[in-house]
Short mmCIF file of C-alpha atoms in Angstrom, two decimals:
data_model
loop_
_atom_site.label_atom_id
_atom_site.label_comp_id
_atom_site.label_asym_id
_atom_site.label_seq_id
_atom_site.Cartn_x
_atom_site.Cartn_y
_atom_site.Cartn_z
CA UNK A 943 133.72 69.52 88.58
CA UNK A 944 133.55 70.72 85.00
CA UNK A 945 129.95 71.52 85.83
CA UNK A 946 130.70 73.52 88.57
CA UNK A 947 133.19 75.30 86.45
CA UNK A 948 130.41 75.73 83.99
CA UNK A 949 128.32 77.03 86.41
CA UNK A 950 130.72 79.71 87.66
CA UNK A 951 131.85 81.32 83.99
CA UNK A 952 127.84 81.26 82.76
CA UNK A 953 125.68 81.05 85.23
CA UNK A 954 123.06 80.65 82.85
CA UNK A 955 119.80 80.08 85.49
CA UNK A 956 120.83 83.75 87.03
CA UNK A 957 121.16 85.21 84.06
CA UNK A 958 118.09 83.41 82.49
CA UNK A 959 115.96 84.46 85.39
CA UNK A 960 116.46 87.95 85.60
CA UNK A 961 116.25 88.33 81.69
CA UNK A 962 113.09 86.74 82.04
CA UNK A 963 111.89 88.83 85.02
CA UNK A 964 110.04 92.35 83.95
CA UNK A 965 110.67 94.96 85.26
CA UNK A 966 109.12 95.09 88.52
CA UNK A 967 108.09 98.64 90.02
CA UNK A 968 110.25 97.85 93.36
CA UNK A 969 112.96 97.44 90.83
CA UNK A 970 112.39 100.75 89.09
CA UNK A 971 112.11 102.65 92.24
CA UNK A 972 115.06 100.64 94.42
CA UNK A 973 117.15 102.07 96.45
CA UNK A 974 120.83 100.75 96.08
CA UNK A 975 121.49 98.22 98.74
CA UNK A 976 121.65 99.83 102.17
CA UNK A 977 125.42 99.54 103.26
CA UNK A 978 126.10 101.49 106.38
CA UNK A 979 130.47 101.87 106.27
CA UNK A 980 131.02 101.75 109.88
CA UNK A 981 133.74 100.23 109.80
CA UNK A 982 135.79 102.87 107.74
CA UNK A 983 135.58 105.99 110.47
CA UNK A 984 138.69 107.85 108.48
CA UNK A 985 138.55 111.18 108.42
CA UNK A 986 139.29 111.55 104.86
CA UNK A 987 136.01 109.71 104.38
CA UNK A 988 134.06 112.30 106.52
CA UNK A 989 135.98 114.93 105.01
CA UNK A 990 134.67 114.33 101.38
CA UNK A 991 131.20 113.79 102.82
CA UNK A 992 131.01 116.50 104.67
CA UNK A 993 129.02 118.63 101.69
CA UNK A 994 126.38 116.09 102.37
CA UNK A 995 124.21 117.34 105.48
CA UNK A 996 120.94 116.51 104.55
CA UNK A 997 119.45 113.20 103.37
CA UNK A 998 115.50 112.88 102.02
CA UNK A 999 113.86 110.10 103.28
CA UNK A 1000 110.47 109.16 101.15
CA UNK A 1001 107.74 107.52 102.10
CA UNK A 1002 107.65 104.40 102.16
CA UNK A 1003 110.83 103.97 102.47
CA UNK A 1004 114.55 103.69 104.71
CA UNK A 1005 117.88 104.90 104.89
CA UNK A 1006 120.73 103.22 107.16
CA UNK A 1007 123.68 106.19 107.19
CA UNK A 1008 127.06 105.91 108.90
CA UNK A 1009 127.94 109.60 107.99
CA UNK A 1010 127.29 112.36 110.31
CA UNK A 1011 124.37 113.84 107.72
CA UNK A 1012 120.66 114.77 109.00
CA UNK A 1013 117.90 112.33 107.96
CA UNK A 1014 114.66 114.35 106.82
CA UNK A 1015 111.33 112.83 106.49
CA UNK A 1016 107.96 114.97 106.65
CA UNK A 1017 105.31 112.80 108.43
CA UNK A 1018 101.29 113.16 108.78
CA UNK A 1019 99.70 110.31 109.80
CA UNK A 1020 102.98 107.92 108.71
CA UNK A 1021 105.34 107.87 111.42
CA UNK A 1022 108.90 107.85 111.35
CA UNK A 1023 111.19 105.40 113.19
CA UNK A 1024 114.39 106.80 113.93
CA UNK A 1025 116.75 103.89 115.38
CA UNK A 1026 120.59 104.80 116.84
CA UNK A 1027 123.70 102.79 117.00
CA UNK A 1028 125.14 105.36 120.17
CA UNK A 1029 128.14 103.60 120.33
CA UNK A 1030 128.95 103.43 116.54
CA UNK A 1031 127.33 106.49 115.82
CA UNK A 1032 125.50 105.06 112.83
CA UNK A 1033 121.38 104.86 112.67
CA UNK A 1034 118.79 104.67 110.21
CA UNK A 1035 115.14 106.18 109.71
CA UNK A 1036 112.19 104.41 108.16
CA UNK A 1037 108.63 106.21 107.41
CA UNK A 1038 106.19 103.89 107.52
CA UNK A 1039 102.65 103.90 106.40
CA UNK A 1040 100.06 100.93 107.57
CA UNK A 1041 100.65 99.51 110.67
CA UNK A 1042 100.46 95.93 109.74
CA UNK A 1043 101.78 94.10 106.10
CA UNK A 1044 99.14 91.35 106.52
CA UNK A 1045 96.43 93.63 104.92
CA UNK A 1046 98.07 93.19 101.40
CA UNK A 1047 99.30 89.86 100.55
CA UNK A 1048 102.18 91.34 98.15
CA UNK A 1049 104.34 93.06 100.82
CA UNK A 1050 107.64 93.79 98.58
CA UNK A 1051 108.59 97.15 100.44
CA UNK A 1052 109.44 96.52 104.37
CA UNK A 1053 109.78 99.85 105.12
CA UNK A 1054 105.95 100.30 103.84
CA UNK A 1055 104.64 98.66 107.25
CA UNK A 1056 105.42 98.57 111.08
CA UNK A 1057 105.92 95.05 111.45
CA UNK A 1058 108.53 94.46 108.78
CA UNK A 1059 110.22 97.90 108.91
CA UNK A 1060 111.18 97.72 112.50
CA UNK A 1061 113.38 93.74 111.89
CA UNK A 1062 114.39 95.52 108.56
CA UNK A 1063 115.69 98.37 109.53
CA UNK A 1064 117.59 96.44 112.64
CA UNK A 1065 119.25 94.13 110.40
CA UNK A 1066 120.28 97.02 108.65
CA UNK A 1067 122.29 98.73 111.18
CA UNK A 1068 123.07 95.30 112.81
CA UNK A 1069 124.94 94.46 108.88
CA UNK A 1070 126.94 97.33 109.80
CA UNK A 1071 128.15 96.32 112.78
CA UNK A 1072 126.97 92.95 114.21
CA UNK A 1073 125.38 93.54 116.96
CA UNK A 1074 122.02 94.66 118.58
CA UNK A 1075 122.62 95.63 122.02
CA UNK A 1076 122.37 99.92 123.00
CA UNK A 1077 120.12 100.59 119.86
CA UNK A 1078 117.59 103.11 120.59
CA UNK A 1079 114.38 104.41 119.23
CA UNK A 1080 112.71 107.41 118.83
CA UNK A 1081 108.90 107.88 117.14
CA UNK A 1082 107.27 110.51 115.68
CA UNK A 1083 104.63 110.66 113.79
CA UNK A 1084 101.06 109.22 113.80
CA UNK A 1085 98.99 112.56 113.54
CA UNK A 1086 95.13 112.64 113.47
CA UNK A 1087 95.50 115.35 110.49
CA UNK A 1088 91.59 116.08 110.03
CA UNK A 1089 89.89 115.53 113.65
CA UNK A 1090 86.54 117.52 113.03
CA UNK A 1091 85.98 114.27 110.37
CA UNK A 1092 85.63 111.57 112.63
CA UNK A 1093 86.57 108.85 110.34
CA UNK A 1094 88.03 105.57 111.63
CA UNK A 1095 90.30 104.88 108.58
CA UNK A 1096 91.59 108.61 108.46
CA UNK A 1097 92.90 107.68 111.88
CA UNK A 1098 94.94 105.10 110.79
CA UNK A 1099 97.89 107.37 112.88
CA UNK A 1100 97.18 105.93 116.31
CA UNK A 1101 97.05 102.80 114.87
CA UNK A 1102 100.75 103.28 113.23
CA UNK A 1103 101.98 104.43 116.60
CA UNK A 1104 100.78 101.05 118.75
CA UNK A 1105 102.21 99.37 115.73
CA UNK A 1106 105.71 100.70 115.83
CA UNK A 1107 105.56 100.38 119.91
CA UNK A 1108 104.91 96.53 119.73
CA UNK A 1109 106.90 96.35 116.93
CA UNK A 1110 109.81 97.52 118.60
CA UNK A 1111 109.19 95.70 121.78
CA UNK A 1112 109.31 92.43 120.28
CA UNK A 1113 112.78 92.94 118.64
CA UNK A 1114 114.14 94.67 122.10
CA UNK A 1115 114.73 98.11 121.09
CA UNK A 1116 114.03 100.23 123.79
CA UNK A 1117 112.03 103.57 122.75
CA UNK A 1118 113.89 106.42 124.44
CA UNK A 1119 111.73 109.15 123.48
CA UNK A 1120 108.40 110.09 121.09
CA UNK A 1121 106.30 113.27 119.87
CA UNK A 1122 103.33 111.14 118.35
CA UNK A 1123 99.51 111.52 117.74
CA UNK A 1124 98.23 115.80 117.84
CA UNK A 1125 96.70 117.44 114.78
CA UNK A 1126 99.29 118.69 112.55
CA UNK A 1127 102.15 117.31 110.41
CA UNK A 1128 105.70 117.04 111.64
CA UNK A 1129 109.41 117.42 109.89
CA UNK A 1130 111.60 115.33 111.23
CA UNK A 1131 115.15 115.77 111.10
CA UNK A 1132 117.04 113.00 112.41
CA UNK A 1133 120.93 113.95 113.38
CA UNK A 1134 122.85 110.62 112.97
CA UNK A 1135 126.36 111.88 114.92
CA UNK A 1136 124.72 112.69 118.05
CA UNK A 1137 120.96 110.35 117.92
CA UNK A 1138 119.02 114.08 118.09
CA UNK A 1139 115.83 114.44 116.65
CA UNK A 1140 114.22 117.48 115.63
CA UNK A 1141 110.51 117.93 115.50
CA UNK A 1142 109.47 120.51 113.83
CA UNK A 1143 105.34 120.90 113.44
CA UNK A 1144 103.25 123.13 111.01
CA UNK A 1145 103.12 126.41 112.99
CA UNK A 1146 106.65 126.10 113.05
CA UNK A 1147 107.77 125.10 116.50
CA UNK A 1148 110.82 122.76 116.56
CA UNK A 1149 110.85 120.64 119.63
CA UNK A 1150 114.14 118.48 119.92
CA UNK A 1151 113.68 115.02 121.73
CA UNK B 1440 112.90 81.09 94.92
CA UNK B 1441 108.93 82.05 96.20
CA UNK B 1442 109.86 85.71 96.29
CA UNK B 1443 110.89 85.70 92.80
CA UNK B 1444 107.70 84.52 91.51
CA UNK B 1445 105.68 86.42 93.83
CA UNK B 1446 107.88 89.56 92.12
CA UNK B 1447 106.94 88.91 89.14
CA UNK B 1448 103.25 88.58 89.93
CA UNK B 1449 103.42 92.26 91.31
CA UNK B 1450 103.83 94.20 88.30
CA UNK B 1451 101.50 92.00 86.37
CA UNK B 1452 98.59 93.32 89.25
CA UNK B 1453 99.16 96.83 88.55
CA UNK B 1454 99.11 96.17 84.63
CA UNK B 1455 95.70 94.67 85.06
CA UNK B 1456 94.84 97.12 87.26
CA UNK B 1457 95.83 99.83 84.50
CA UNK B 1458 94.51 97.66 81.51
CA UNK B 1459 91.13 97.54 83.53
CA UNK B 1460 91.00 101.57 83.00
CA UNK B 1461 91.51 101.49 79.35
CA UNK B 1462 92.97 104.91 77.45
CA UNK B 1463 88.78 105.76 76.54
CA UNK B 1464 88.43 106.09 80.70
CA UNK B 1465 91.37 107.67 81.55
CA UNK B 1466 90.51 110.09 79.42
CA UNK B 1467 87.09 110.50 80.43
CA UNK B 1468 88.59 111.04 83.89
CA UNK B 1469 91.08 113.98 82.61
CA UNK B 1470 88.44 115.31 81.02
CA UNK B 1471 85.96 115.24 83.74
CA UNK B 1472 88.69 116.80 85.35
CA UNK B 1473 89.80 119.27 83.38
CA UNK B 1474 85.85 120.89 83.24
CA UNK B 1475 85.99 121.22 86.85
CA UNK B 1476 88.97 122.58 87.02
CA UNK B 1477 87.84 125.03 84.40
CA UNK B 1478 84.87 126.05 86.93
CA UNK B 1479 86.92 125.89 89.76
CA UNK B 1480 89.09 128.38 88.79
CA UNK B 1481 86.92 130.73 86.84
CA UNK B 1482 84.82 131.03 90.25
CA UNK B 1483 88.41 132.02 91.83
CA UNK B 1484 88.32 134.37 89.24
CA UNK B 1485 85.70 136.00 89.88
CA UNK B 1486 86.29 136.35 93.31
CA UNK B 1487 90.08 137.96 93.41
CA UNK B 1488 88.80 139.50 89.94
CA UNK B 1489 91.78 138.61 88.26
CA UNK B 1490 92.37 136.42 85.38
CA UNK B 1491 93.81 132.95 86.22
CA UNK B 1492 96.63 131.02 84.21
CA UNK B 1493 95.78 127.41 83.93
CA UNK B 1494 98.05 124.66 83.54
CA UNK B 1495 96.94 121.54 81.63
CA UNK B 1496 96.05 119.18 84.11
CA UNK B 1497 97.17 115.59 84.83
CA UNK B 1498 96.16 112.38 85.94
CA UNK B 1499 98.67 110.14 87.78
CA UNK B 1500 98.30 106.51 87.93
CA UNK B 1501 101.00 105.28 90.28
CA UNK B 1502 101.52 103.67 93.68
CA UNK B 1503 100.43 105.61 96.45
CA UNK B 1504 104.22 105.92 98.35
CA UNK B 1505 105.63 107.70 94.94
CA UNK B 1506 103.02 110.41 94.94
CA UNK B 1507 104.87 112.98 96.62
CA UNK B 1508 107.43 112.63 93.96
CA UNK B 1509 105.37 113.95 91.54
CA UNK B 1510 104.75 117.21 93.06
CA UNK B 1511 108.27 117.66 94.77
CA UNK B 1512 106.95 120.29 97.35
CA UNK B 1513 108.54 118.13 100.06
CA UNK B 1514 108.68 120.68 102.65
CA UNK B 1515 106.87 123.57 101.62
CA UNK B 1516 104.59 125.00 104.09
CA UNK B 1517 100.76 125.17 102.67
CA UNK B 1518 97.46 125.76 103.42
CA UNK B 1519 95.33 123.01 102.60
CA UNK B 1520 91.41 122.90 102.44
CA UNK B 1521 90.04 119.37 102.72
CA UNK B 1522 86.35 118.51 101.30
CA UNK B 1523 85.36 115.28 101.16
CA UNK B 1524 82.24 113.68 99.04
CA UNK B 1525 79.09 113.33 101.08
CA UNK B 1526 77.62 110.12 99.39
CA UNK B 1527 77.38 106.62 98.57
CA UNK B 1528 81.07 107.29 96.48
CA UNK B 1529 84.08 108.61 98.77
CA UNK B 1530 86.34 110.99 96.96
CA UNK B 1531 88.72 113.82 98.99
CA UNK B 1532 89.24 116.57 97.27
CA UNK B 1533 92.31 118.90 98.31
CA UNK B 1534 92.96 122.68 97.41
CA UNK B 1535 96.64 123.63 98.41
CA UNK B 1536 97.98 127.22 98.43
CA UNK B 1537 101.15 128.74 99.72
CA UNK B 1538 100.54 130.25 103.02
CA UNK B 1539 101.34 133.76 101.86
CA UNK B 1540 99.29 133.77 98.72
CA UNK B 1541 96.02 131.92 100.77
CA UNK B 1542 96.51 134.70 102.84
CA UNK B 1543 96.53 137.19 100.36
CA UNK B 1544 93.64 135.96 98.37
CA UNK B 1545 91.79 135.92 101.71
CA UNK B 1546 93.30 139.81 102.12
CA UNK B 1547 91.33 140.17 98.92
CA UNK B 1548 88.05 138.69 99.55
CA UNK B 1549 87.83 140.17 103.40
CA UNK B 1550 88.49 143.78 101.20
CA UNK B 1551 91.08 144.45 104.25
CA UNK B 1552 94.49 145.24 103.62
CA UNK B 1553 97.03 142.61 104.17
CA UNK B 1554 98.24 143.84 107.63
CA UNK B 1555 94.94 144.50 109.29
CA UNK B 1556 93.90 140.62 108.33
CA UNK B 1557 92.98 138.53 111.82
CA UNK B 1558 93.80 134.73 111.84
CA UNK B 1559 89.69 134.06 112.06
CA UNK B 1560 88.45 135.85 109.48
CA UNK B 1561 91.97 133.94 106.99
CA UNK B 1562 90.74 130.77 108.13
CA UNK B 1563 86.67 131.46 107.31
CA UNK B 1564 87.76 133.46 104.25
CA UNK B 1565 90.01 130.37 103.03
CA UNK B 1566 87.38 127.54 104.04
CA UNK B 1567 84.85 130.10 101.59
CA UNK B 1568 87.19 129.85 99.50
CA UNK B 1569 87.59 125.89 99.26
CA UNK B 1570 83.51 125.45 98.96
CA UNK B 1571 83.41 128.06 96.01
CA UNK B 1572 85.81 126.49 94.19
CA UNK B 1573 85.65 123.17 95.14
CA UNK B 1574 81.75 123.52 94.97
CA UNK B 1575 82.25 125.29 91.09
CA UNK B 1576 84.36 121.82 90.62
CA UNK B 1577 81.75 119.30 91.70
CA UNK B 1578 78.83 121.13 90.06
CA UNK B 1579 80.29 120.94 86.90
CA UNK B 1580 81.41 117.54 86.90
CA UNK B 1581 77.56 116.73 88.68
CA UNK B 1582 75.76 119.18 86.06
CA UNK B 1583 77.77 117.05 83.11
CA UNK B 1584 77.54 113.14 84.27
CA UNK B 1585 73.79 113.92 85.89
CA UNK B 1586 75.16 112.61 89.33
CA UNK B 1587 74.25 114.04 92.95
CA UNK B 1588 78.03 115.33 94.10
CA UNK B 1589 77.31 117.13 97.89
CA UNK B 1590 80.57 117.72 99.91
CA UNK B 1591 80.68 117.79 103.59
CA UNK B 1592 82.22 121.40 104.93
CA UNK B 1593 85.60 122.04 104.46
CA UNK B 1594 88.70 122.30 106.50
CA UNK B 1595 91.65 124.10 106.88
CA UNK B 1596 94.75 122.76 107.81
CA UNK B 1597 98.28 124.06 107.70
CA UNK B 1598 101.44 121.71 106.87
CA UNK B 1599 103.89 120.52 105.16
CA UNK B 1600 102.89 119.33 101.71
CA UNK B 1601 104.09 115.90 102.26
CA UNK B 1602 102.45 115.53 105.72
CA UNK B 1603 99.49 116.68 104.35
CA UNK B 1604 98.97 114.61 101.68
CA UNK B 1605 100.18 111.14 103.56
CA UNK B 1606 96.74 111.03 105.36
CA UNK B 1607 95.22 110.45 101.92
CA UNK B 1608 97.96 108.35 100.47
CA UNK B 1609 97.29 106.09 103.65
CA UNK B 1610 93.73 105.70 103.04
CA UNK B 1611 94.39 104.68 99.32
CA UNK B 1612 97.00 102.60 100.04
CA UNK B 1613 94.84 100.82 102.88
CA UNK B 1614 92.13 99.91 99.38
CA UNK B 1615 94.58 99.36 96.65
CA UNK B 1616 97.81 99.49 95.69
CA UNK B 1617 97.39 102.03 92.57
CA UNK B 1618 96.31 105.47 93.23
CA UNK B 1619 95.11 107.22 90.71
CA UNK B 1620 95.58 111.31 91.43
CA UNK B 1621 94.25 113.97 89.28
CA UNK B 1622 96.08 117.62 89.66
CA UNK B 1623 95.83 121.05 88.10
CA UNK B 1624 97.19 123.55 89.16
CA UNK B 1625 96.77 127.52 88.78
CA UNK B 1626 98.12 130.59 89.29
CA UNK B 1627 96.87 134.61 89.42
CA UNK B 1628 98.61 136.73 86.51
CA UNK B 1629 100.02 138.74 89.17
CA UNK B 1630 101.50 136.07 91.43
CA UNK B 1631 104.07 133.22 91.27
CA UNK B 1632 102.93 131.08 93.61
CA UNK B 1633 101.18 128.21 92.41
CA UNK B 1634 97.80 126.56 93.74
CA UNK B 1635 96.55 123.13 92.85
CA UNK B 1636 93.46 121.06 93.20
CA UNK B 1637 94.28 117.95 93.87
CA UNK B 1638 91.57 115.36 93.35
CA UNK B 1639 91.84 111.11 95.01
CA UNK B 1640 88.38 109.46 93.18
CA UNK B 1641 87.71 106.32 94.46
CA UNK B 1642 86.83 103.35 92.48
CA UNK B 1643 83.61 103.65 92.83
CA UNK B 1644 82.93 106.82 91.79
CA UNK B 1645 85.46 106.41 89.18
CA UNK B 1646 82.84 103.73 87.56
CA UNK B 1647 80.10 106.05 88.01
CA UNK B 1648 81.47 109.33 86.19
CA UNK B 1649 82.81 106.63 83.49
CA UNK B 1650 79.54 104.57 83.36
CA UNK B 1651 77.45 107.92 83.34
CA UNK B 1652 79.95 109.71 80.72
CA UNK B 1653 79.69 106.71 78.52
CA UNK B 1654 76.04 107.25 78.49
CA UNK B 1655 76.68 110.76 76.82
CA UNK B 1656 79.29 109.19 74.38
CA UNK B 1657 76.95 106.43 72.72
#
């Protein structure tokens, strides 16, 4: 028991291991732990957020909101997942790059690759409210930026796209909607209250799916 | 209790990776840089006849995802022409302008007023554009190092800077997971808007320019 005790006031390994740890560069550029506040719909709440209407997503990476704020990403070849809780109004966007995490062996950022960003990004929203059934998807994304140089690995973007498809089909999302593959870049502006997504492409069209 | 170690193997990669390129080759590589730049933009120049304000260029060394941090031109709309290295070593080499000043330097070299400007003769006048200066880049850098730098033709494309440049941050990030990004950017006396030449060498011919430069040095 005194042990235990011992254990709780210093816990010495914790402490030992992070001192020990450098710092890593997933440390230096971490997000603070997603926590989607579902569960606290006051209106005061939304009230104070309300200056808040826009939210950057960068690449490589994911943000779960709760909030009724617009999640922007711009996407070339990446594509963007946008996934939406309808009946809790909460969702979350990830822009991923590579299609699959087995072509590095040190895969420390899920949101970096289809295959892990789809479960992360799930367990995300699912943290905020427990359960997985009415999420939807929506893609965009997966451009072929430069098609005049027929290059297999500068058309990684179709690649990305079949990706995110199986990716999402394994964890049982269904995939409501998609603007994917074409030859320019896209800004996408995902509206967590309602589950729109704007499209908006380099000449300046905005297409809402 | 795996993930922790494999943590802390991660930042000990990219040290290697950065100790491999000691301070001597890094600045080679700005310096390398930094001539072609120098060509680049005294062939822009001569073209808008105007003298050009040069910022001291930079050489990033950071994982590809953070890139677009660096420039923070996350939705600005630009016109971007794309040459890339004909050749045994890859490199893509970007030149981004602001829509309105491409167009305007295009205005220039066409000799028609702004208004009367069609959408073909912007995009040929641009894509000239890109292969003098981009072409004033590689000779100098190929004239200095004794290498044989050909680019294919160039390409215009119109987007978003950060959609732009994730095609390229894809492709490093597929080979390593350091990129290492050289920028400089530009401006006319007369104008605001900024353009930069932005520059992804890959490793190889990062060992060439080095090995050849290091040649000149001893």
């Amino acid at each position: 028991m005194w042990t235990q005790l011992c254990q709780l006031l210093f816990p010495i390994n914790t402490l030992g291991a992070n001192w020990n740890k450098p710092p890593t560069i997933d440390s230096l550029t971490a997000k603070p732990p997603l926590t989607a506040q579902v569960s606290l719909p006051s209106s005061v709440q939304r009230l104070d957020d309300s200056a808040i209407t826009e939210v950057r997503v960068d690449m490589a990476d994911m943000k779960v909101e709760s909030r009724p704020v617009t999640l922007v990403t711009n996407v070339g070849s990446c594509v963007a997942i946008c996934i939406h809780d309808p009946i809790n109004k909460c969702g979350g966007l990830a822009h991923i790059m590579l299609p699959s995490s087995k072509i590095t062996q040190h895969s420390y950022l899920p949101s970096k690759y289809a295959d892990t960003a789809v479960p992360a990004l799930t367990s995300a929203i699912r943290r905020a409210e427990k359960s997985n059934c009415g999420l939807t998807a929506k893609i965009a994304g997966g451009a072929n930026m430069f098609p005049k140089l027929n290059s297999s690995t500068l058309n990684i973007g179709m690649k990305n796209v079949e990706a995110v498809k199986e990716a999402l089909a394994n964890k049982g999302i269904k995939l409501v909607a998609e603007d994917v593959r074409g030859t320019y870049g896209r800004r996408v502006a995902f509206n967590i209250a309602d589950g729109s997504v704007c499209v908006k492409n380099g000449n300046g069209e905005i297409k809402k799916i | 209790m795996t993930q922790t170690i494999n943590e802390s193997e991660y930042p000990k990669r990219i040290q290697d990776t950065n100790n491999g390129e000691n301070q001597l080759d890094i600045e080679i590589l700005i310096e390398l840089g930094n001539i072609g730049a120098g060509k680049a933009t005294t062939a822009l120049s001569e073209v808008v006849n105007e003298k050009i304000q040069v910022e001291v260029p930079r050489l990033h060394i950071s994982p590809p995802h953070l890139v677009p941090k660096i420039f923070e031109k996350h939705d600005d709309i630009m016109a971007v022409i794309y040459m890339q290295l004909r050749g045994e070593a890859d490199c893509d080499i970007l030149l981004l302008f602001e829509v309105e000043e491409a167009k305007k330097i295009a205005a220039m070299m066409a000799m028609v007023p702004l208004e009367e400007l069609d959408p073909e003769t912007e995009t040929s006048a641009i894509e000239e554009l890109g292969n003098i200066m981009i072409g004033g880049f590689l000779s100098a850098i190929a004239d200095f190092t004794d290498t044989n730098m050909v680019p294919r033709p160039p390409q215009l494309v119109k987007g978003s800077f950060d959609a732009v440049l994730d095609t390229f941050l894809v492709k490093q990030a597929l080979t390593s997971e350091v990129a290492l990004v050289f920028d400089g950017s530009f401006r006319r006396s007369s104008s605001e808007a900024k353009g930069i030449i932005v520059v992804f060498p890959s490793v190889e011919l990062q060992k060439i320019l080095i090995n050849k430069s290091r040649e000149w040095l001893t």
